[in-house]
Amino acid sequence: LRSCSPGRARRTNASRRACLIARFGNIYAEERLDAETLLRTYISDMEMVQRIIYIAAVESFHAAKMAYRQFKVRVRETLSLGHSGPESLEDTVLDYIVRHEDLYDVQASVNEVIRSMNINPKISFPPEIDFIVISTLIRELCRMAFSMQTLSPPLDIAFGIDGELFSETKYYRSFDSDFTAALVAYHVWPALMENDIVVVKGEAVTKR
């Protein structure tokens, strides 16, 4: 194990949080649109394209959170052998993870996301193509989601289901929505949450 710097995680929490919230917005504005353009060369149905990207985001957060928990357990087990303070073991573990996020096996998470997407009944892809074509988007989402778990409190995405009541506080309506419809037909982008409070609105399509 590499050396760690006590207290780093807590000292840098606010600045890391601000950077990660900005990154969430940038991925929405850049990598998401790049993935959308790429998928449109294979799939003519815009709704399917948007569903694929939304599910990629949800699965990326899920995979990154699982990887973070496993990574944290391994770090705690190793550091506990020689831990003597003055920081608590939990703080020391968090400091280590923040300093060495490059040890996160992001490719394993990308592979896990693609496996999950391949068996998701809500999305489909031409048989000659693989979801790996949007692996750049998935990789960036996994990296960001992993880093968000090191914050106190961590950032996460809202759980969304088709047919749920549209929430003005959680989502913007897509331009092609029926603005009089009360229910979400499908989600385009998840809302970013902190302790059940919306930090960044997501995007959803409402239709009757």
Coordinates of C-alpha atoms in Angstrom, one line a residue, residues 49-197:
V49 CA -31.4 5.9 -28.0
Q50 CA -32.3 8.0 -25.0
R51 CA -33.4 4.9 -23.0
I52 CA -30.1 3.2 -23.7
I53 CA -28.2 6.3 -22.5
Y54 CA -30.3 6.7 -19.3
I55 CA -29.9 3.0 -18.4
A56 CA -26.2 3.3 -19.1
A57 CA -26.1 6.1 -16.5
V58 CA -28.1 4.1 -13.9
E59 CA -26.1 0.9 -14.4
S60 CA -22.8 2.9 -14.2
F61 CA -23.7 4.3 -10.8
H62 CA -24.8 0.9 -9.6
A63 CA -21.5 -0.7 -10.8
A64 CA -19.3 2.1 -9.4
K65 CA -21.0 2.0 -6.0
M66 CA -20.6 -1.8 -5.8
A67 CA -16.9 -1.5 -6.7
Y68 CA -16.4 1.3 -4.2
R69 CA -17.8 -0.8 -1.4
Q70 CA -15.6 -3.7 -2.3
F71 CA -12.5 -1.4 -2.6
K72 CA -13.2 0.2 0.7
V73 CA -13.5 -3.3 2.5
R74 CA -10.1 -4.3 1.0
V75 CA -8.4 -1.0 2.1
R76 CA -9.9 -1.2 5.6
E77 CA -8.7 -4.7 6.1
T78 CA -5.2 -3.8 5.0
L79 CA -4.9 -0.5 6.9
S80 CA -6.4 -1.9 10.1
L81 CA -3.4 -4.1 10.6
G82 CA -1.1 -1.2 11.3
H83 CA -3.5 1.6 12.2
S84 CA -2.6 3.6 15.3
G85 CA -4.2 7.1 14.8
P86 CA -4.5 10.0 15.4
E87 CA -7.2 9.8 12.7
S88 CA -10.0 7.2 13.0
L89 CA -9.6 4.1 10.9
E90 CA -12.6 5.2 8.8
D91 CA -11.0 8.6 8.1
T92 CA -7.7 7.0 7.2
V93 CA -9.4 4.6 4.8
L94 CA -11.2 7.4 3.1
D95 CA -8.1 9.5 2.8
Y96 CA -6.3 6.6 1.2
I97 CA -9.1 6.0 -1.3
V98 CA -9.2 9.7 -2.2
R99 CA -5.5 9.8 -2.8
H100 CA -5.5 6.6 -4.9
E101 CA -8.6 6.6 -6.9
D102 CA -6.4 5.5 -9.9
L103 CA -6.4 2.0 -8.3
Y104 CA -10.1 1.7 -9.1
D105 CA -10.5 -0.9 -11.8
V106 CA -12.9 1.1 -14.0
Q107 CA -12.7 -1.4 -16.9
A108 CA -14.2 -4.1 -14.7
S109 CA -17.1 -1.7 -13.9
V110 CA -17.5 -0.9 -17.6
N111 CA -17.7 -4.6 -18.4
E112 CA -20.3 -5.1 -15.7
V113 CA -22.4 -2.2 -17.0
I114 CA -22.4 -3.7 -20.6
R115 CA -23.3 -7.1 -19.2
S116 CA -26.3 -5.7 -17.4
M117 CA -27.4 -3.7 -20.4
N118 CA -27.3 -6.7 -22.6
I119 CA -29.9 -8.4 -20.5
N120 CA -32.1 -5.4 -19.8
P121 CA -35.5 -6.0 -21.4
K122 CA -36.3 -2.3 -21.9
I123 CA -33.5 -1.7 -24.4
S124 CA -32.3 -3.5 -27.6
F125 CA -29.5 -3.1 -30.1
P126 CA -29.0 -4.4 -33.6
P127 CA -27.4 -7.8 -33.2
E128 CA -24.2 -6.9 -35.2
I129 CA -23.5 -4.0 -32.7
D130 CA -22.5 -4.0 -29.1
F131 CA -23.1 -1.5 -26.2
I132 CA -19.3 -1.2 -26.1
V133 CA -19.7 1.5 -28.7
I134 CA -20.7 3.9 -25.9
S135 CA -18.0 2.6 -23.5
T136 CA -16.4 6.1 -23.4
L137 CA -19.6 7.5 -21.8
I138 CA -19.9 4.5 -19.4
R139 CA -16.2 4.8 -18.3
E140 CA -16.6 8.5 -17.5
L141 CA -19.8 7.9 -15.6
C142 CA -18.2 5.1 -13.6
R143 CA -15.2 7.2 -12.7
M144 CA -17.4 10.1 -11.6
A145 CA -19.8 7.9 -9.7
F146 CA -16.9 6.2 -7.9
S147 CA -15.5 9.6 -6.9
M148 CA -18.9 10.7 -5.7
Q149 CA -18.9 7.9 -3.1
T150 CA -15.9 9.4 -1.4
L151 CA -17.8 12.6 -0.5
S152 CA -19.5 13.1 2.8
P153 CA -22.4 12.8 2.3
P154 CA -22.0 10.9 -1.0
L155 CA -23.8 12.0 -4.2
D156 CA -26.2 9.6 -6.0
I157 CA -28.8 9.6 -8.7
A158 CA -32.6 9.5 -8.2
F159 CA -34.5 6.2 -8.7
G160 CA -36.8 6.7 -11.7
I161 CA -39.5 4.4 -13.2
D162 CA -41.6 4.7 -16.3
G163 CA -45.1 6.0 -15.5
E164 CA -44.2 7.8 -12.3
L165 CA -45.7 11.2 -11.5
F166 CA -43.6 13.9 -13.1
S167 CA -41.7 16.0 -10.5
E168 CA -40.9 19.6 -11.3
T169 CA -38.2 19.6 -8.6
K170 CA -36.4 16.5 -10.0
Y171 CA -36.7 16.9 -13.8
Y172 CA -36.9 19.2 -16.7
R173 CA -39.3 18.2 -19.4
S174 CA -37.7 17.3 -22.8
F175 CA -38.6 19.7 -25.6
D176 CA -40.7 17.0 -27.3
S177 CA -42.8 16.3 -24.2
D178 CA -46.5 16.8 -23.8
F179 CA -46.3 19.7 -21.3
T180 CA -49.8 18.9 -20.0
A181 CA -49.1 15.3 -19.2
A182 CA -48.7 14.4 -15.6
L183 CA -46.7 11.1 -16.0
V184 CA -43.2 10.3 -17.1
A185 CA -43.1 8.2 -20.3
Y186 CA -39.4 7.6 -19.9
H187 CA -36.2 9.3 -18.5
V188 CA -33.5 10.9 -20.6
W189 CA -31.0 11.7 -17.7
P190 CA -31.1 11.0 -14.0
A191 CA -31.4 13.7 -11.3
L192 CA -28.4 14.1 -9.0
M193 CA -29.2 13.7 -5.3
E194 CA -27.6 14.4 -1.9
N195 CA -29.5 13.0 1.1
D196 CA -32.7 12.8 -0.9
I197 CA -32.3 16.5 -1.9

